Amino acid sequence: MRYEIHTGGAKVSPAFGEYAGSRMERLLADFAFIISSDIYLHELGAKSPSHQLRLRVQVPGETLIAEEKGDNFQEAFDAALEAIRRQ
């Protein structure tokens, strides 16, 4: 499986990339049929929650999408990942 992180100008630490990679590998271990995925990051400015993440996962015949907000990208990513697992 391949995955890409699209920052769209958002400030993201290298630690988030490593965290997202390890969580995506665990997702693939549970669901081996995943073809690819994309992670889109957006900063919402001064609003709270201030970070939005959209996770798109391609599986055979379907595209799963989860969009979550959080106080940081890691929080939003965890919530989106759980939403994908439920789908």
N, CA, C and O atoms as a printed pandas DataFrame, in Angstrom:
     atom_number atom_name residue_name chain_id  residue_number  x_coord  y_coord  z_coord
0              1         N          MET        A               1    0.843   -1.174    0.000
1              2        CA          MET        A               1    0.000    0.000    0.000
2              3         C          MET        A               1    0.886    1.234    0.000
3              4         O          MET        A               1    1.924    1.279    0.661
4              5         N          ARG        A               2    0.468    2.197   -0.731
5              6        CA          ARG        A               2    1.151    3.482   -0.702
6              7         C          ARG        A               2    0.222    4.489   -0.042
7              8         O          ARG        A               2   -1.001    4.373   -0.118
8              9         N          TYR        A               3    0.818    5.466    0.599
9             10        CA          TYR        A               3    0.031    6.564    1.139
10            11         C          TYR        A               3    0.810    7.852    0.951
11            12         O          TYR        A               3    2.041    7.862    0.940
12            13         N          GLU        A               4    0.074    8.923    0.805
13            14        CA          GLU        A               4    0.688   10.236    0.616
14            15         C          GLU        A               4    0.067   11.210    1.597
15            16         O          GLU        A               4   -1.126   11.147    1.894
16            17         N          ILE        A               5    0.905   12.117    2.097
17            18        CA          ILE        A               5    0.430   13.175    2.978
18            19         C          ILE        A               5    0.461   14.475    2.192
19            20         O          ILE        A               5    1.512   14.880    1.696
20            21         N          HIS        A               6   -0.679   15.124    2.080
21            22        CA          HIS        A               6   -0.815   16.393    1.359
22            23         C          HIS        A               6   -1.006   17.492    2.400
23            24         O          HIS        A               6   -2.052   17.565    3.046
24            25         N          THR        A               7   -0.007   18.339    2.560
25            26        CA          THR        A               7   -0.063   19.337    3.619
26            27         C          THR        A               7   -0.812   20.606    3.234
27            28         O          THR        A               7   -1.368   21.278    4.104
28            29         N          GLY        A               8   -0.838   20.939    1.977
29            30        CA          GLY        A               8   -1.546   22.146    1.551
30            31         C          GLY        A               8   -1.041   23.403    2.237
31            32         O          GLY        A               8   -1.812   24.334    2.471
32            33         N          GLY        A               9    0.236   23.441    2.560
33            34        CA          GLY        A               9    0.805   24.612    3.217
34            35         C          GLY        A               9    0.744   24.566    4.731
35            36         O          GLY        A               9    1.261   25.466    5.393
36            37         N          ALA        A              10    0.126   23.541    5.292
37            38        CA          ALA        A              10    0.056   23.418    6.753
38            39         C          ALA        A              10    1.430   23.067    7.309
39            40         O          ALA        A              10    2.214   22.368    6.665
40            41         N          LYS        A              11    1.710   23.556    8.502
41            42        CA          LYS        A              11    2.980   23.265    9.157
42            43         C          LYS        A              11    2.866   21.913    9.865
43            44         O          LYS        A              11    2.081   21.750   10.799
44            45         N          VAL        A              12    3.660   20.956    9.404
45            46        CA          VAL        A              12    3.592   19.597    9.944
46            47         C          VAL        A              12    4.995   19.158   10.342
47            48         O          VAL        A              12    5.948   19.331    9.582
48            49         N          SER        A              13    5.112   18.593   11.529
49            50        CA          SER        A              13    6.422   18.131   11.990
50            51         C          SER        A              13    6.744   16.780   11.357
51            52         O          SER        A              13    5.835   16.026   11.009
52            53         N          PRO        A              14    8.023   16.473   11.208
53            54        CA          PRO        A              14    8.407   15.149   10.697
54            55         C          PRO        A              14    7.912   14.022   11.598
55            56         O          PRO        A              14    7.701   12.903   11.132
56            57         N          ALA        A              15    7.728   14.310   12.880
57            58        CA          ALA        A              15    7.223   13.296   13.816
58            59         C          ALA        A              15    5.814   12.853   13.429
59            60         O          ALA        A              15    5.465   11.686   13.607
60            61         N          PHE        A              16    4.989   13.782   12.894
61            62        CA          PHE        A              16    3.644   13.393   12.466
62            63         C          PHE        A              16    3.714   12.416   11.303
63            64         O          PHE        A              16    2.938   11.462   11.251
64            65         N          GLY        A              17    4.626   12.639   10.377
65            66        CA          GLY        A              17    4.789   11.726    9.241
66            67         C          GLY        A              17    5.155   10.330    9.694
67            68         O          GLY        A              17    4.635    9.346    9.168
68            69         N          GLU        A              18    6.044   10.238   10.663
69            70        CA          GLU        A              18    6.419    8.931   11.204
70            71         C          GLU        A              18    5.254    8.275   11.931
71            72         O          GLU        A              18    5.022    7.075   11.788
72            73         N          TYR        A              19    4.517    9.071   12.717
73            74        CA          TYR        A              19    3.363    8.560   13.453
74            75         C          TYR        A              19    2.304    8.048   12.478
75            76         O          TYR        A              19    1.785    6.943   12.641
76            77         N          ALA        A              20    1.987    8.857   11.464
77            78        CA          ALA        A              20    0.979    8.466   10.482
78            79         C          ALA        A              20    1.414    7.203    9.740
79            80         O          ALA        A              20    0.595    6.321    9.483
80            81         N          GLY        A              21    2.690    7.113    9.398
81            82        CA          GLY        A              21    3.195    5.927    8.707
82            83         C          GLY        A              21    3.039    4.664    9.525
83            84         O          GLY        A              21    2.623    3.632    8.999
84            85         N          SER        A              22    3.367    4.729   10.804
85            86        CA          SER        A              22    3.237    3.534   11.644
86            87         C          SER        A              22    1.776    3.143   11.825
87            88         O          SER        A              22    1.456    1.954   11.847
88            89         N          ARG        A              23    0.884    4.124   11.955
89            90        CA          ARG        A              23   -0.551    3.815   12.105
90            91         C          ARG        A              23   -1.131    3.260   10.801
91            92         O          ARG        A              23   -1.989    2.378   10.832
92            93         N          MET        A              24   -0.667    3.772    9.657
93            94        CA          MET        A              24   -1.153    3.254    8.375
94            95         C          MET        A              24   -0.667    1.823    8.158
95            96         O          MET        A              24   -1.399    1.008    7.598
96            97         N          GLU        A              25    0.540    1.505    8.586
97            98        CA          GLU        A              25    1.042    0.128    8.476
98            99         C          GLU        A              25    0.201   -0.815    9.323
99           100         O          GLU        A              25   -0.070   -1.942    8.910
100          101         N          ARG        A              26   -0.218   -0.363   10.515
101          102        CA          ARG        A              26   -1.088   -1.189   11.356
102          103         C          ARG        A              26   -2.448   -1.387   10.699
103          104         O          ARG        A              26   -3.031   -2.468   10.787
104          105         N          LEU        A              27   -2.956   -0.347   10.038
105          106        CA          LEU        A              27   -4.224   -0.467    9.327
106          107         C          LEU        A              27   -4.104   -1.488    8.205
107          108         O          LEU        A              27   -5.008   -2.299    8.002
108          109         N          LEU        A              28   -3.004   -1.452    7.484
109          110        CA          LEU        A              28   -2.780   -2.411    6.401
110          111         C          LEU        A              28   -2.656   -3.833    6.937
111          112         O          LEU        A              28   -3.113   -4.779    6.296
112          113         N          ALA        A              29   -2.047   -3.988    8.099
113          114        CA          ALA        A              29   -1.925   -5.320    8.695
114          115         C          ALA        A              29   -3.302   -5.896    9.022
115          116         O          ALA        A              29   -3.517   -7.103    8.905
116          117         N          ASP        A              30   -4.230   -5.036    9.431
117          118        CA          ASP        A              30   -5.588   -5.485    9.750
118          119         C          ASP        A              30   -6.450   -5.668    8.506
119          120         O          ASP        A              30   -7.316   -6.542    8.472
120          121         N          PHE        A              31   -6.217   -4.851    7.490
121          122        CA          PHE        A              31   -7.027   -4.869    6.268
122          123         C          PHE        A              31   -6.091   -4.905    5.062
123          124         O          PHE        A              31   -5.792   -3.861    4.481
124          125         N          ALA        A              32   -5.637   -6.074    4.688
125          126        CA          ALA        A              32   -4.613   -6.244    3.648
126          127         C          ALA        A              32   -5.091   -5.863    2.248
127          128         O          ALA        A              32   -4.271   -5.737    1.338
128          129         N          PHE        A              33   -6.374   -5.682    2.059
129          130        CA          PHE        A              33   -6.911   -5.384    0.731
130          131         C          PHE        A              33   -6.859   -3.902    0.371
131          132         O          PHE        A              33   -7.313   -3.532   -0.712
132          133         N          ILE        A              34   -6.327   -3.046    1.232
133          134        CA          ILE        A              34   -6.229   -1.612    0.950
134          135         C          ILE        A              34   -5.240   -1.385   -0.193
135          136         O          ILE        A              34   -4.132   -1.922   -0.190
136          137         N          ILE        A              35   -5.662   -0.583   -1.165
137          138        CA          ILE        A              35   -4.829   -0.300   -2.336
138          139         C          ILE        A              35   -3.929    0.904   -2.080
139          140         O          ILE        A              35   -2.714    0.823   -2.258
140          141         N          SER        A              36   -4.524    2.021   -1.664
141          142        CA          SER        A              36   -3.756    3.242   -1.420
142          143         C          SER        A              36   -4.550    4.146   -0.494
143          144         O          SER        A              36   -5.730    3.910   -0.234
144          145         N          SER        A              37   -3.891    5.178   -0.004
145          146        CA          SER        A              37   -4.586    6.150    0.837
146          147         C          SER        A              37   -3.904    7.507    0.730
147          148         O          SER        A              37   -2.726    7.608    0.388
148          149         N          ASP        A              38   -4.672    8.539    1.030
149          150        CA          ASP        A              38   -4.181    9.902    1.015
150          151         C          ASP        A              38   -4.637   10.593    2.295
151          152         O          ASP        A              38   -5.757   10.391    2.766
152          153         N          ILE        A              39   -3.751   11.409    2.845
153          154        CA          ILE        A              39   -4.039   12.169    4.051
154          155         C          ILE        A              39   -3.934   13.642    3.684
155          156         O          ILE        A              39   -2.872   14.104    3.266
156          157         N          TYR        A              40   -5.031   14.382    3.839
157          158        CA          TYR        A              40   -5.063   15.809    3.517
158          159         C          TYR        A              40   -5.145   16.602    4.812
159          160         O          TYR        A              40   -6.029   16.359    5.633
160          161         N          LEU        A              41   -4.232   17.546    5.001
161          162        CA          LEU        A              41   -4.159   18.335    6.223
162          163         C          LEU        A              41   -4.504   19.793    5.943
163          164         O          LEU        A              41   -4.057   20.369    4.951
164          165         N          HIS        A              42   -5.306   20.384    6.831
165          166        CA          HIS        A              42   -5.684   21.796    6.702
166          167         C          HIS        A              42   -5.648   22.445    8.075
167          168         O          HIS        A              42   -6.158   21.894    9.050
168          169         N          GLU        A              43   -5.044   23.614    8.139
169          170        CA          GLU        A              43   -5.096   24.408    9.362
170          171         C          GLU        A              43   -6.270   25.371    9.237
171          172         O          GLU        A              43   -6.450   26.007    8.199
172          173         N          LEU        A              44   -7.066   25.476   10.294
173          174        CA          LEU        A              44   -8.273   26.289   10.254
174          175         C          LEU        A              44   -8.086   27.669   10.865
175          176         O          LEU        A              44   -9.056   28.405   11.043
176          177         N          GLY        A              45   -6.867   28.021   11.184
177          178        CA          GLY        A              45   -6.599   29.337   11.742
178          179         C          GLY        A              45   -6.838   29.385   13.238
179          180         O          GLY        A              45   -6.471   28.459   13.960
180          181         N          ALA        A              46   -7.453   30.466   13.707
181          182        CA          ALA        A              46   -7.621   30.679   15.141
182          183         C          ALA        A              46   -8.835   29.944   15.714
183          184         O          ALA        A              46   -9.024   29.936   16.930
184          185         N          LYS        A              47   -9.652   29.333   14.872
185          186        CA          LYS        A              47  -10.831   28.619   15.362
186          187         C          LYS        A              47  -10.406   27.415   16.196
187          188         O          LYS        A              47   -9.288   26.918   16.061
188          189         N          SER        A              48  -11.293   26.960   17.043
189          190        CA          SER        A              48  -11.018   25.760   17.825
190          191         C          SER        A              48  -12.105   24.745   17.519
191          192         O          SER        A              48  -13.279   25.097   17.644
192          193         N          PRO        A              49  -11.810   23.533   17.134
193          194        CA          PRO        A              49  -10.493   22.962   16.903
194          195         C          PRO        A              49   -9.841   23.575   15.669
195          196         O          PRO        A              49  -10.519   24.001   14.733
196          197         N          SER        A              50   -8.539   23.610   15.689
197          198        CA          SER        A              50   -7.822   24.373   14.668
198          199         C          SER        A              50   -7.191   23.538   13.564
199          200         O          SER        A              50   -6.543   24.093   12.676
200          201         N          HIS        A              51   -7.364   22.212   13.593
201          202        CA          HIS        A              51   -6.767   21.348   12.574
202          203         C          HIS        A              51   -7.825   20.411   12.002
203          204         O          HIS        A              51   -8.626   19.834   12.738
204          205         N          GLN        A              52   -7.815   20.271   10.686
205          206        CA          GLN        A              52   -8.757   19.391   10.002
206          207         C          GLN        A              52   -7.967   18.396    9.173
207          208         O          GLN        A              52   -6.979   18.751    8.531
208          209         N          LEU        A              53   -8.410   17.153    9.191
209          210        CA          LEU        A              53   -7.733   16.095    8.451
210          211         C          LEU        A              53   -8.769   15.289    7.686
211          212         O          LEU        A              53   -9.822   14.937    8.217
212          213         N          ARG        A              54   -8.455   15.006    6.442
213          214        CA          ARG        A              54   -9.314   14.185    5.598
214          215         C          ARG        A              54   -8.507   12.963    5.187
215          216         O          ARG        A              54   -7.422   13.092    4.619
216          217         N          LEU        A              55   -9.033   11.783    5.474
217          218        CA          LEU        A              55   -8.361   10.526    5.164
218          219         C          LEU        A              55   -9.170    9.814    4.088
219          220         O          LEU        A              55  -10.356    9.538    4.266
220          221         N          ARG        A              56   -8.512    9.522    2.970
221          222        CA          ARG        A              56   -9.167    8.827    1.858
222          223         C          ARG        A              56   -8.437    7.509    1.656
223          224         O          ARG        A              56   -7.227    7.485    1.433
224          225         N          VAL        A              57   -9.188    6.408    1.736
225          226        CA          VAL        A              57   -8.615    5.073    1.607
226          227         C          VAL        A              57   -9.285    4.367    0.432
227          228         O          VAL        A              57  -10.508    4.237    0.385
228          229         N          GLN        A              58   -8.470    3.918   -0.510
229          230        CA          GLN        A              58   -8.947    3.219   -1.698
230          231         C          GLN        A              58   -8.909    1.716   -1.445
231          232         O          GLN        A              58   -7.851    1.155   -1.161
232          233         N          VAL        A              59  -10.071    1.065   -1.551
233          234        CA          VAL        A              59  -10.169   -0.389   -1.461
234          235         C          VAL        A              59  -10.796   -0.870   -2.761
235          236         O          VAL        A              59  -11.380   -0.063   -3.483
236          237         N          PRO        A              60  -10.696   -2.148   -3.083
237          238        CA          PRO        A              60  -11.260   -2.620   -4.342
238          239         C          PRO        A              60  -12.753   -2.263   -4.473
239          240         O          PRO        A              60  -13.585   -2.688   -3.671
240          241         N          GLY        A              61  -13.055   -1.477   -5.498
241          242        CA          GLY        A              61  -14.439   -1.135   -5.802
242          243         C          GLY        A              61  -15.028    0.011   -5.009
243          244         O          GLY        A              61  -16.191    0.355   -5.221
244          245         N          GLU        A              62  -14.276    0.620   -4.103
245          246        CA          GLU        A              62  -14.846    1.669   -3.273
246          247         C          GLU        A              62  -13.755    2.596   -2.730
247          248         O          GLU        A              62  -12.591    2.213   -2.616
248          249         N          THR        A              63  -14.160    3.811   -2.401
249          250        CA          THR        A              63  -13.284    4.770   -1.742
250          251         C          THR        A              63  -13.925    5.150   -0.415
251          252         O          THR        A              63  -15.067    5.606   -0.378
252          253         N          LEU        A              64  -13.183    4.959    0.681
253          254        CA          LEU        A              64  -13.656    5.322    2.010
254          255         C          LEU        A              64  -13.075    6.673    2.381
255          256         O          LEU        A              64  -11.888    6.922    2.171
256          257         N          ILE        A              65  -13.915    7.555    2.938
257          258        CA          ILE        A              65  -13.468    8.896    3.289
258          259         C          ILE        A              65  -13.924    9.215    4.710
259          260         O          ILE        A              65  -15.072    8.971    5.081
260          261         N          ALA        A              66  -13.006    9.762    5.490
261          262        CA          ALA        A              66  -13.329   10.248    6.832
262          263         C          ALA        A              66  -12.701   11.619    6.993
263          264         O          ALA        A              66  -11.546   11.834    6.623
264          265         N          GLU        A              67  -13.469   12.544    7.548
265          266        CA          GLU        A              67  -12.979   13.897    7.775
266          267         C          GLU        A              67  -13.214   14.248    9.233
267          268         O          GLU        A              67  -14.341   14.173    9.722
268          269         N          GLU        A              68  -12.153   14.630    9.926
269          270        CA          GLU        A              68  -12.239   14.925   11.352
270          271         C          GLU        A              68  -11.477   16.200   11.678
271          272         O          GLU        A              68  -10.577   16.610   10.945
272          273         N          LYS        A              69  -11.854   16.822   12.796
273          274        CA          LYS        A              69  -11.176   18.014   13.295
274          275         C          LYS        A              69  -10.614   17.708   14.675
275          276         O          LYS        A              69  -11.144   16.870   15.405
276          277         N          GLY        A              70   -9.534   18.399   15.023
277          278        CA          GLY        A              70   -8.942   18.220   16.328
278          279         C          GLY        A              70   -8.072   19.399   16.709
279          280         O          GLY        A              70   -7.848   20.306   15.908
280          281         N          ASP        A              71   -7.581   19.378   17.948
281          282        CA          ASP        A              71   -6.702   20.443   18.413
282          283         C          ASP        A              71   -5.313   20.336   17.796
283          284         O          ASP        A              71   -4.561   21.310   17.777
284          285         N          ASN        A              72   -4.968   19.136   17.284
285          286        CA          ASN        A              72   -3.721   18.940   16.549
286          287         C          ASN        A              72   -3.959   17.867   15.493
287          288         O          ASN        A              72   -4.986   17.189   15.517
288          289         N          PHE        A              73   -3.020   17.710   14.572
289          290        CA          PHE        A              73   -3.206   16.756   13.476
290          291         C          PHE        A              73   -3.243   15.313   13.970
291          292         O          PHE        A              73   -3.953   14.485   13.399
292          293         N          GLN        A              74   -2.504   15.007   15.001
293          294        CA          GLN        A              74   -2.481   13.638   15.519
294          295         C          GLN        A              74   -3.856   13.252   16.076
295          296         O          GLN        A              74   -4.327   12.140   15.839
296          297         N          GLU        A              75   -4.488   14.144   16.799
297          298        CA          GLU        A              75   -5.821   13.887   17.343
298          299         C          GLU        A              75   -6.833   13.687   16.214
299          300         O          GLU        A              75   -7.645   12.763   16.263
300          301         N          ALA        A              76   -6.786   14.544   15.207
301          302        CA          ALA        A              76   -7.694   14.438   14.072
302          303         C          ALA        A              76   -7.434   13.155   13.285
303          304         O          ALA        A              76   -8.373   12.510   12.819
304          305         N          PHE        A              77   -6.161   12.786   13.137
305          306        CA          PHE        A              77   -5.799   11.569   12.411
306          307         C          PHE        A              77   -6.335   10.325   13.119
307          308         O          PHE        A              77   -6.881    9.429   12.476
308          309         N          ASP        A              78   -6.179   10.270   14.441
309          310        CA          ASP        A              78   -6.679    9.120   15.194
310          311         C          ASP        A              78   -8.181    8.966   15.043
311          312         O          ASP        A              78   -8.681    7.854   14.872
312          313         N          ALA        A              79   -8.912   10.091   15.107
313          314        CA          ALA        A              79  -10.368   10.051   14.958
314          315         C          ALA        A              79  -10.766    9.607   13.552
315          316         O          ALA        A              79  -11.706    8.829   13.395
316          317         N          ALA        A              80  -10.064   10.092   12.531
317          318        CA          ALA        A              80  -10.352    9.710   11.151
318          319         C          ALA        A              80  -10.038    8.230   10.915
319          320         O          ALA        A              80  -10.773    7.536   10.213
320          321         N          LEU        A              81   -8.958    7.766   11.498
321          322        CA          LEU        A              81   -8.576    6.356   11.350
322          323         C          LEU        A              81   -9.630    5.444   11.968
323          324         O          LEU        A              81   -9.951    4.402   11.396
324          325         N          GLU        A              82  -10.165    5.812   13.108
325          326        CA          GLU        A              82  -11.225    5.017   13.737
326          327         C          GLU        A              82  -12.494    5.033   12.878
327          328         O          GLU        A              82  -13.186    4.021   12.773
328          329         N          ALA        A              83  -12.792    6.167   12.272
329          330        CA          ALA        A              83  -13.962    6.251   11.389
330          331         C          ALA        A              83  -13.784    5.342   10.176
331          332         O          ALA        A              83  -14.743    4.705    9.741
332          333         N          ILE        A              84  -12.578    5.273    9.626
333          334        CA          ILE        A              84  -12.302    4.381    8.482
334          335         C          ILE        A              84  -12.455    2.931    8.912
335          336         O          ILE        A              84  -13.023    2.124    8.176
336          337         N          ARG        A              85  -11.958    2.593   10.085
337          338        CA          ARG        A              85  -12.096    1.211   10.586
338          339         C          ARG        A              85  -13.560    0.803   10.701
339          340         O          ARG        A              85  -13.916   -0.335   10.394
340          341         N          ARG        A              86  -14.405    1.725   11.141
341          342        CA          ARG        A              86  -15.836    1.430   11.275
342          343         C          ARG        A              86  -16.517    1.251    9.913
343          344         O          ARG        A              86  -17.476    0.491    9.785
344          345         N          GLN        A              87  -16.012    1.955    8.909
345          346        CA          GLN        A              87  -16.622    1.845    7.577
346          347         C          GLN        A              87  -16.333    0.496    6.974
347          348         O          GLN        A              87  -16.763    0.215    5.855
